[in-house]
Short mmCIF file of C-alpha atoms and ligand atoms in Angstrom, two decimals:
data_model
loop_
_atom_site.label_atom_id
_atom_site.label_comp_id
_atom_site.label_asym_id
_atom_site.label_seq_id
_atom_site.Cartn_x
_atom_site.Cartn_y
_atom_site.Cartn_z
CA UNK K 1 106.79 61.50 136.56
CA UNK K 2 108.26 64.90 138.33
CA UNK K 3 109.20 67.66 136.68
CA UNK K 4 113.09 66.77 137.14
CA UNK K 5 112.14 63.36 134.78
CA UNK K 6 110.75 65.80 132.06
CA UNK K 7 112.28 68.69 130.61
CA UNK K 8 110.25 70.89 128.28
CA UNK K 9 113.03 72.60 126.00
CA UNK K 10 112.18 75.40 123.07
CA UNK K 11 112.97 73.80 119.96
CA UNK K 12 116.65 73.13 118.86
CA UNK K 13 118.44 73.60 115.58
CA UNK K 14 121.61 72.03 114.54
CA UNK K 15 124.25 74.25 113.58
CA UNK K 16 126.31 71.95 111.63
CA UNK K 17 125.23 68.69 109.95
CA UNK K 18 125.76 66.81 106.78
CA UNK K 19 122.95 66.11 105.05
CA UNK K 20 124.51 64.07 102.21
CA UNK K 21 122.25 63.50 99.02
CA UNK K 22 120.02 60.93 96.61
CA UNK K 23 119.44 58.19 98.66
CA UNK K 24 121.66 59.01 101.54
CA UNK K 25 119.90 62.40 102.03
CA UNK K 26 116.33 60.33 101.67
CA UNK K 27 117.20 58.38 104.72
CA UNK K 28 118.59 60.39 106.85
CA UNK K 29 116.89 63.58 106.55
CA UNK K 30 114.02 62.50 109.25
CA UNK K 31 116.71 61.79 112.05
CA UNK K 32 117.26 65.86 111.72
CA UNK K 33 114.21 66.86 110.27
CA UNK K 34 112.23 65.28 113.39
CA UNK K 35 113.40 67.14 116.23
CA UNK K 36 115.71 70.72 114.66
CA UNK K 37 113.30 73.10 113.26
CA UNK K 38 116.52 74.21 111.31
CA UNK K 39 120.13 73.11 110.26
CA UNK K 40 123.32 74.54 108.62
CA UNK K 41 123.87 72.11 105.91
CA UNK K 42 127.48 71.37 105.24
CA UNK K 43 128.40 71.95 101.32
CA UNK K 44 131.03 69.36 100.57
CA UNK K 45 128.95 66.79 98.22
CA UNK K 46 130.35 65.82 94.98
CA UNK K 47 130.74 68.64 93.65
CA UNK K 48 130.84 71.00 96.14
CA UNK K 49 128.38 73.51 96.44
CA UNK K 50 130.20 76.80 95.07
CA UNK K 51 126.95 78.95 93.35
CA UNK K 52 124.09 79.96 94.58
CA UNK K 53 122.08 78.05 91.88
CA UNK K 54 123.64 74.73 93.19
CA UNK K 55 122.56 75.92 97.04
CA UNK K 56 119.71 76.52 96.04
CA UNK K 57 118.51 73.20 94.13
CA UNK K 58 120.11 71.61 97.08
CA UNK K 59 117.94 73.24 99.17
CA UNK K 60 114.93 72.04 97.18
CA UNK K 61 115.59 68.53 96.89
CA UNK K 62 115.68 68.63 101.02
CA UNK K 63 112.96 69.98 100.69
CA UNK K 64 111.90 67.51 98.85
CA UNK K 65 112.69 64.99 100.54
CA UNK K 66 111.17 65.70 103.84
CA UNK K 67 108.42 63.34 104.30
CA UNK K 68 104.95 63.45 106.72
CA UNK K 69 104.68 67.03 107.35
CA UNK K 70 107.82 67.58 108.85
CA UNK K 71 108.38 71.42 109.19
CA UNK K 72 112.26 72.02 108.85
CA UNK K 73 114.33 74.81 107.42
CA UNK K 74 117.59 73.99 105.82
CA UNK K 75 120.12 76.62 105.82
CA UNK K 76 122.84 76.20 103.37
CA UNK K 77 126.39 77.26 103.04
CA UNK K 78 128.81 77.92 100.30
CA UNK K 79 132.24 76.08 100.44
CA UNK K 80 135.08 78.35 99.43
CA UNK K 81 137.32 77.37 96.82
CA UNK K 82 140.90 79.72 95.99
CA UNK K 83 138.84 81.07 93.00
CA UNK K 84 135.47 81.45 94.31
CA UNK K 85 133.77 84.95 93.62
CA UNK K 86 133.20 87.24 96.25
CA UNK K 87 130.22 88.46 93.86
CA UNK K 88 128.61 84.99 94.03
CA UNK K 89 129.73 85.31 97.71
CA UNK K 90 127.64 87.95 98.48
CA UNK K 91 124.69 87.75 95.60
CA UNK K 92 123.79 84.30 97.45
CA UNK K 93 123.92 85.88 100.98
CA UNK K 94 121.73 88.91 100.18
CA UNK K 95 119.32 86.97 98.49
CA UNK K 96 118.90 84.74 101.74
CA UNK K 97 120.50 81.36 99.99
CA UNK K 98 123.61 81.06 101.66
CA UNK K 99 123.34 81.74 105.63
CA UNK K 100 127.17 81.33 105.83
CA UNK K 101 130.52 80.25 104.04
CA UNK K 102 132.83 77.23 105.33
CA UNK K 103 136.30 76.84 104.92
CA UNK K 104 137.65 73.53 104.21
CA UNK K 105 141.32 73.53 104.65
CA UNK K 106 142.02 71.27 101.20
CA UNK K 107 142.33 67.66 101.79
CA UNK K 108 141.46 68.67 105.52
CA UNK K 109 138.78 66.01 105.20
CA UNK K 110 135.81 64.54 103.64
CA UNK K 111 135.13 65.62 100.20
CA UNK K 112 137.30 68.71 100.77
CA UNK K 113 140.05 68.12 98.08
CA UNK K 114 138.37 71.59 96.32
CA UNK K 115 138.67 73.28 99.69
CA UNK K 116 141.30 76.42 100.20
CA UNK K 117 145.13 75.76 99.58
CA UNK K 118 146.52 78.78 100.82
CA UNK K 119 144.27 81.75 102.87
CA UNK K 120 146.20 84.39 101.45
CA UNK K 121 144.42 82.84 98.18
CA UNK K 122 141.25 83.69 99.93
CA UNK K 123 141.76 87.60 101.24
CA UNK K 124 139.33 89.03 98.94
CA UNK K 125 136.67 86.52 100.05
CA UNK K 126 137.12 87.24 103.79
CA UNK K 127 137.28 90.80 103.09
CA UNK K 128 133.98 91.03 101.63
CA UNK K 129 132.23 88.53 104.03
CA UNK K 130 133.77 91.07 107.24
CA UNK K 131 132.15 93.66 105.13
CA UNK K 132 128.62 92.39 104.90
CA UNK K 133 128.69 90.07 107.80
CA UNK K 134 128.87 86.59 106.94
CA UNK K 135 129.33 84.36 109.41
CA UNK K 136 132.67 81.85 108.48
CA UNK K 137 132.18 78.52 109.78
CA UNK K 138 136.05 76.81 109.50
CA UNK K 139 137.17 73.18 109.86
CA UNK K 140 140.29 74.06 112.18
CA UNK K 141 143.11 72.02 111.63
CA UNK K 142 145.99 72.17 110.01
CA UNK K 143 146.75 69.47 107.01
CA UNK K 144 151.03 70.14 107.20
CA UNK K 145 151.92 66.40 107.25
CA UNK K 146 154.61 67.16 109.62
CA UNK K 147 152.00 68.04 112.39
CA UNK K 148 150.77 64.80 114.36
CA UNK K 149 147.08 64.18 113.59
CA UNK K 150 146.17 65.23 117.28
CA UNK K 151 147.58 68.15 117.17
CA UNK K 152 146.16 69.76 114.14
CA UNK K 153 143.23 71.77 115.50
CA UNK K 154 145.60 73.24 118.26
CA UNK K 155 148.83 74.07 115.41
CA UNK K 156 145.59 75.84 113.36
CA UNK K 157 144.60 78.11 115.80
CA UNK K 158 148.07 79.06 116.69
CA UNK K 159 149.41 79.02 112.71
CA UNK K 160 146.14 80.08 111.01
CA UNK K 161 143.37 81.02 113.16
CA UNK K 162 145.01 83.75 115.17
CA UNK K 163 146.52 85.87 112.59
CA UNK K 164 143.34 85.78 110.20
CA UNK K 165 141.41 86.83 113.13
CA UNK K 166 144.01 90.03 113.48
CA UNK K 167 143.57 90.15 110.11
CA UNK K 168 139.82 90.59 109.56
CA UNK K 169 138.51 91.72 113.29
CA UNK K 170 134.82 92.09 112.61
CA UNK K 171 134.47 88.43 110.55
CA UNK K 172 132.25 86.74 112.68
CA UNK K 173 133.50 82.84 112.82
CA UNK K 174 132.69 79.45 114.17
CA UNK K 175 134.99 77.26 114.56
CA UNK K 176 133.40 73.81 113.97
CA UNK K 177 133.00 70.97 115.88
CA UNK K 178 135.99 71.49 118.38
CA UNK K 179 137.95 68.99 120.01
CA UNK K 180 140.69 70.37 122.34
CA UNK K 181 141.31 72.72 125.35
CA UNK K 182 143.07 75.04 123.42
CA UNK K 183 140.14 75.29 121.12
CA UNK K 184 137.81 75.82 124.37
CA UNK K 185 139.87 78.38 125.99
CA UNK K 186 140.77 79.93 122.59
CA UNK K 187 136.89 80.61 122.00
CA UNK K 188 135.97 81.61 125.34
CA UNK K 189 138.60 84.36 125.23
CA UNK K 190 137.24 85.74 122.27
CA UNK K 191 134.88 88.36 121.68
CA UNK K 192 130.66 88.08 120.86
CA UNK K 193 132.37 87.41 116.82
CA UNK K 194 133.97 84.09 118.06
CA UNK K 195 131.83 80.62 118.78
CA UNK K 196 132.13 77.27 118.61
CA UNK K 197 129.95 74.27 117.84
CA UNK K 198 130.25 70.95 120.01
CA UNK K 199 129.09 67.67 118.84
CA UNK K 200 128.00 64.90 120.83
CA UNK K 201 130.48 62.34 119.48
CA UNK K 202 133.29 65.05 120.99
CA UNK K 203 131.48 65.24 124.32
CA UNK K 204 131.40 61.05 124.94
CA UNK K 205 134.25 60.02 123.50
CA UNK K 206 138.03 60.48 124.08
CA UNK K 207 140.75 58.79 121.89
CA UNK K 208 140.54 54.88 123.91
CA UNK K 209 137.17 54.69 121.99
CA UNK K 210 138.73 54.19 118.38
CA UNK K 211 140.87 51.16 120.12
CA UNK K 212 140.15 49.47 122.73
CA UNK K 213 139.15 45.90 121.96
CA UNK K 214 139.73 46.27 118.58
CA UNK K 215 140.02 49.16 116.18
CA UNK K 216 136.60 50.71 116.02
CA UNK K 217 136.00 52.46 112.53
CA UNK K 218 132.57 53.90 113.89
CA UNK K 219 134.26 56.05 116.24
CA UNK K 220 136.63 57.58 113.72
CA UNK K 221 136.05 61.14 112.58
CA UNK K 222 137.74 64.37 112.07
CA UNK K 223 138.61 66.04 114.09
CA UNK K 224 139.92 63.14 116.00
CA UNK K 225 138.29 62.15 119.22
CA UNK K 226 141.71 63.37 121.41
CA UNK K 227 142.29 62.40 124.88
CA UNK K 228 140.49 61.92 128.19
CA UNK K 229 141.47 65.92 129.15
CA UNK K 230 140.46 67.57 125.98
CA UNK K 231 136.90 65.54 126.62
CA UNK K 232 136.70 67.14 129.93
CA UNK K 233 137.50 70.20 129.09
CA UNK K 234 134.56 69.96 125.90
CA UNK K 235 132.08 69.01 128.27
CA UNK K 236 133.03 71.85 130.51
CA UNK K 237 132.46 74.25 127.53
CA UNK K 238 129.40 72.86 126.35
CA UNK K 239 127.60 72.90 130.14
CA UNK K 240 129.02 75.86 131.06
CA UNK K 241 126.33 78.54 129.75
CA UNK K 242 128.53 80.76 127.74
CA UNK K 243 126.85 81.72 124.64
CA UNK K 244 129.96 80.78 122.54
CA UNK K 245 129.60 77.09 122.66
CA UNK K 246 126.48 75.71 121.05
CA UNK K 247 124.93 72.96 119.82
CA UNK K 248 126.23 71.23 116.17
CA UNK K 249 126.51 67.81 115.78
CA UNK K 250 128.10 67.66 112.58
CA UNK K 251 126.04 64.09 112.38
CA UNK K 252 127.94 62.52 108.95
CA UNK K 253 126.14 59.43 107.91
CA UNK K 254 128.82 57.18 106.08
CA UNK K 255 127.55 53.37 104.70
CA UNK K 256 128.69 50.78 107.20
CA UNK K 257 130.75 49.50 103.92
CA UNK K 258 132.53 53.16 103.89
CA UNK K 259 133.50 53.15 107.64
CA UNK K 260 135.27 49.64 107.07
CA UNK K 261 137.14 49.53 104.15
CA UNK K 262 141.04 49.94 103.97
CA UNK K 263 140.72 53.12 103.82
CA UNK K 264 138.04 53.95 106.04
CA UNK K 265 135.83 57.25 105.96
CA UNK K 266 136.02 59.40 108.93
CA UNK K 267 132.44 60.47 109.86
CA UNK K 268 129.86 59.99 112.85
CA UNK K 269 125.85 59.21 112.48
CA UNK K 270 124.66 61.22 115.58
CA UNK K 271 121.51 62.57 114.19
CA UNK K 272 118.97 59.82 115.29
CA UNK K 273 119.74 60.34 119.01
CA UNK K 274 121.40 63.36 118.95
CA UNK K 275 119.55 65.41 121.78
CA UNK K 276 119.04 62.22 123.94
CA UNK K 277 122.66 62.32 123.32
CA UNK K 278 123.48 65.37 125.03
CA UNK K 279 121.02 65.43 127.54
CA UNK K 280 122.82 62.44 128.97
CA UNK K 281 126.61 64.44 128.99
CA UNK K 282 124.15 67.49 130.89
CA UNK K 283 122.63 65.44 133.27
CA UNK K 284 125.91 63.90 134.20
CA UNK K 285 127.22 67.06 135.00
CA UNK K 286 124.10 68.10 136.62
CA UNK K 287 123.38 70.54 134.38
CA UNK K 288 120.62 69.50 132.68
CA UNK K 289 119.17 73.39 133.11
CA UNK K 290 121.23 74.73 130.42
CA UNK K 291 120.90 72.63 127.93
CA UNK K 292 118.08 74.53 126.56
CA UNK K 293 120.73 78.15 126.11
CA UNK K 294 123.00 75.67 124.39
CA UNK K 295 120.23 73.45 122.09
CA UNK K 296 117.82 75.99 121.12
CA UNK K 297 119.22 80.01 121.91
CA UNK K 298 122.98 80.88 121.72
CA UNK K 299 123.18 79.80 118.21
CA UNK K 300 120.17 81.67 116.66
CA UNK K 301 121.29 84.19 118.53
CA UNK K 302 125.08 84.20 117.27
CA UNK K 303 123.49 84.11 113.61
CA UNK K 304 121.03 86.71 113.93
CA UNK K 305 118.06 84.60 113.84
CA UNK K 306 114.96 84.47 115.65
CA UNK K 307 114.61 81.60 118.40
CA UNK K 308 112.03 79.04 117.56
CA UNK K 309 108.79 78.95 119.28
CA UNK K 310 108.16 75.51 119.76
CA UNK K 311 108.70 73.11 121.75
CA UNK K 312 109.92 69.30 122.19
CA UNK K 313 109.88 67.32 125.42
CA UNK K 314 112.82 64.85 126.53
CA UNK K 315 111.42 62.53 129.18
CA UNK K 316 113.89 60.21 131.30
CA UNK K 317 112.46 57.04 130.26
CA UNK K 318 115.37 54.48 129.22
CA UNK K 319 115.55 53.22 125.31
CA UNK K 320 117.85 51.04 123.72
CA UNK K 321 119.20 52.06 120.66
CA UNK K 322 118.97 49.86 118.27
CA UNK K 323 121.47 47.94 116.35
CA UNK K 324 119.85 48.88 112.77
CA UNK K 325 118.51 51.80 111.67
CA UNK K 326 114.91 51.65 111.08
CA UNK K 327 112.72 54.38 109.87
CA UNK K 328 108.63 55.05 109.79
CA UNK K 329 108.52 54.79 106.46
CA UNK K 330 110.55 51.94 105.89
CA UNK K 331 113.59 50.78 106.40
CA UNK K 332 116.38 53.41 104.95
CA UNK K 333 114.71 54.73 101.94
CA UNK K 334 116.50 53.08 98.85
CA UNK K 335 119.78 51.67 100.45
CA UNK K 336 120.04 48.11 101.07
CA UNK K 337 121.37 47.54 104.57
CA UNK K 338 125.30 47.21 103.09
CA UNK K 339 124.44 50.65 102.73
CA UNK K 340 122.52 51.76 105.65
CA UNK K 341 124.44 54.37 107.69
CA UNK K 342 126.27 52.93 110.90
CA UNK K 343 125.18 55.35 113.60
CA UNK K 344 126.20 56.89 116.92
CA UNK K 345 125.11 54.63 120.34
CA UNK K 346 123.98 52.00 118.42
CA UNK K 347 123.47 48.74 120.74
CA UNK K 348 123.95 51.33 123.95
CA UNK K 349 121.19 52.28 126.32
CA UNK K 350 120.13 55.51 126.69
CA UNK K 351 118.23 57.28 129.65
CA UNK K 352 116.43 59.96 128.32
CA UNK K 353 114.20 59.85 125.10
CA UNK K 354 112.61 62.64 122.39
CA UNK K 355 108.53 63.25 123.03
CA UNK K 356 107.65 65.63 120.14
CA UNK K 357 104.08 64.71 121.18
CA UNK K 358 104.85 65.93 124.51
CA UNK K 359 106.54 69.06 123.52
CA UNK K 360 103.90 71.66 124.59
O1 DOR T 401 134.23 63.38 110.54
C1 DOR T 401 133.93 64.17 109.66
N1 DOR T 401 133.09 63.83 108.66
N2 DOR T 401 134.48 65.37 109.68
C2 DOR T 401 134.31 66.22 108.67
O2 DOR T 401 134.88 67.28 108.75
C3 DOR T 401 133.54 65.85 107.48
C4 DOR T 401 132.58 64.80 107.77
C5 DOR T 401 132.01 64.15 106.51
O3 DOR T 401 131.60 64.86 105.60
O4 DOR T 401 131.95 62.91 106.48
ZN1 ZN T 402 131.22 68.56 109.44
#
């Protein structure tokens, strides 16, 4: 094996992810938990996480629920509601429970139906987080049912995202899990307050996915995969080795019997090959050398956090993905398979693999 077929990265962290709950949270927890030493945990369960006690039991039944030693650090966010405190705001950040606050535009998407109607609602909020630096982490898009569906992170920015930003200059922001050019070019014009997280679902897939040969549920998720250009221009980002764009895979395990219903949930299951996932967009664009800045260092470093000292190895040694998710410890914890999360690349081959054992 050379040293191009092995890659010896510090370890990464996830900067966005849903970690669901009860059972769901029992079986997925170990696709994260196994390679990210740490993950912002998204707050929109049933109820959404809006105190600090709730963040904080949360927190404890991930804990919890991490099985065989795993050593992983979940860091949790509060979801802002129009009548949120900025005392409970603030309380839960300087007591270390709350690393940041995300903004659901209401009935943006999953579970946000509690989210924000109107950010003027929300001044006081955004005030106070500029004022003791809290990082915002926003869903961008707009939910105006006059604006197409693709164009709603692009209308956002323009509408929303542009004027807040004149509005509070020193909130430091994320916009999450971007999907368009003007999102790219918007956050690389920005200043060392302004990042973005990219998921791996964003950097395969362009729009054809959801329906060619059929209309493909598993491919569905919000923001909407958009087309072939808006891909490029994602993967351009994510390779590029600006320290806005980092890694968050906003991995959002739905049951197989949620993705296909009439009203199916929108939602991708990255987790289990997430960084075999993007090592195969960076070695496409032969830049496999950055994907270390990207995985394990620009976002620590856009939160203030120390970088992680250890190490995992990916090794290019082909695996196919299976079709069903299977676990050590079982199969997936108490769901029966109608259950079982469908997940990103299932059936698809991939060239490089994880080797934790190989990591230092
Ligand atoms: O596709 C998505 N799924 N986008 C989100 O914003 C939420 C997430 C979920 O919670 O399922
Ligand atoms: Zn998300």
């Amino acid at each position: 094996m050379t040293c191009s077929d092995r890659l010896v990265l510090r370890r990464p962290d996830d900067w966005h992810v849903h970690l669901r709950d009860g059972p769901m949270l029992e079986a997925v927890l170990f696709a994260t938990a196994r390679v990210f030493a740490r993950a912002v945990v998204m707050p929109n369960l049933r109820p959404p996480i809006t105190t600090v006690e709730a963040a904080q039991r949360y927190r404890q039944r991930i804990k919890n629920a991490l099985t065989d030693g795993l050593v992983f650090t979940p860091l949790m966010t509060a979801y802002l509601t129009d009548d949120l405190d900025p005392e409970e705001l603030e309380r839960g950040f300087a007591e270390g429970v709350f690393a940041a606050a995300k903004l659901y535009p209401a009935n943006a998407t999953t579970n946000s139906a509690a989210g924000v109607s109107d950010l003027a609602l929300i001044a006081p909020l955004l005030e106070r987080m500029e004022a003791i630096d809290m990082p915002l982490l926003i869903h961008g898009e707009v939910t105006d049912p006059d604006v197409d569906v693709f164009d709603r992170e692009a209308v956002f920015i323009e509408r929303h995202l542009i004027p807040l930003r004149q509005r509070h200059p020193g909130l430091r922001i994320v916009l999450e899990h971007i999907t368009t050019e003007q999102a790219v070019d918007y956050v690389a014009s920005g200043d060392q307050r302004l990042a973005a997280t990219i998921t791996p679902h964003h950097l395969h897939l362009n729009r054809n996915a959801m329906f060619v040969g059929g209309l493909k549920s598993d491919f569905y998720c919000l923001p909407v995969v958009k087309r072939e250009c808006h891909r490029r221009a994602l993967v351009k980002a994510a390779t590029s080795g600006l320290p806005c764009f980092f890694l968050g895979t906003d991995s959002a395990p739905h049951p197989r019997a949620g993705k296909e219903s009439a009203c199916g949930c929108a939602g991708i299951f990255n987790a289990m090959h997430a960084m075999e996932s993007y090592a195969a967009v960076f070695d496409q664009e032969g830049a496999l050398d950055r994907l270390e800045a990207f995985a394990s260092e620009f976002g620590p470093r856009f939160y203030g956090l120390p970088l992680n000292t250890d190490t995992i190895a990916l090794v290019r040694q082909p695996q196919t993905v299976p079709n069903q998710l299977t676990l050590p410890q079982g199969l997936v914890g108490e769901l029966d398979s109608g259950e079982a999360p469908v997940f990103f690349h299932a059936g698809e081959s991939l060239a490089w693999s994880v080797d934790l054992a190989a990591g230092d």
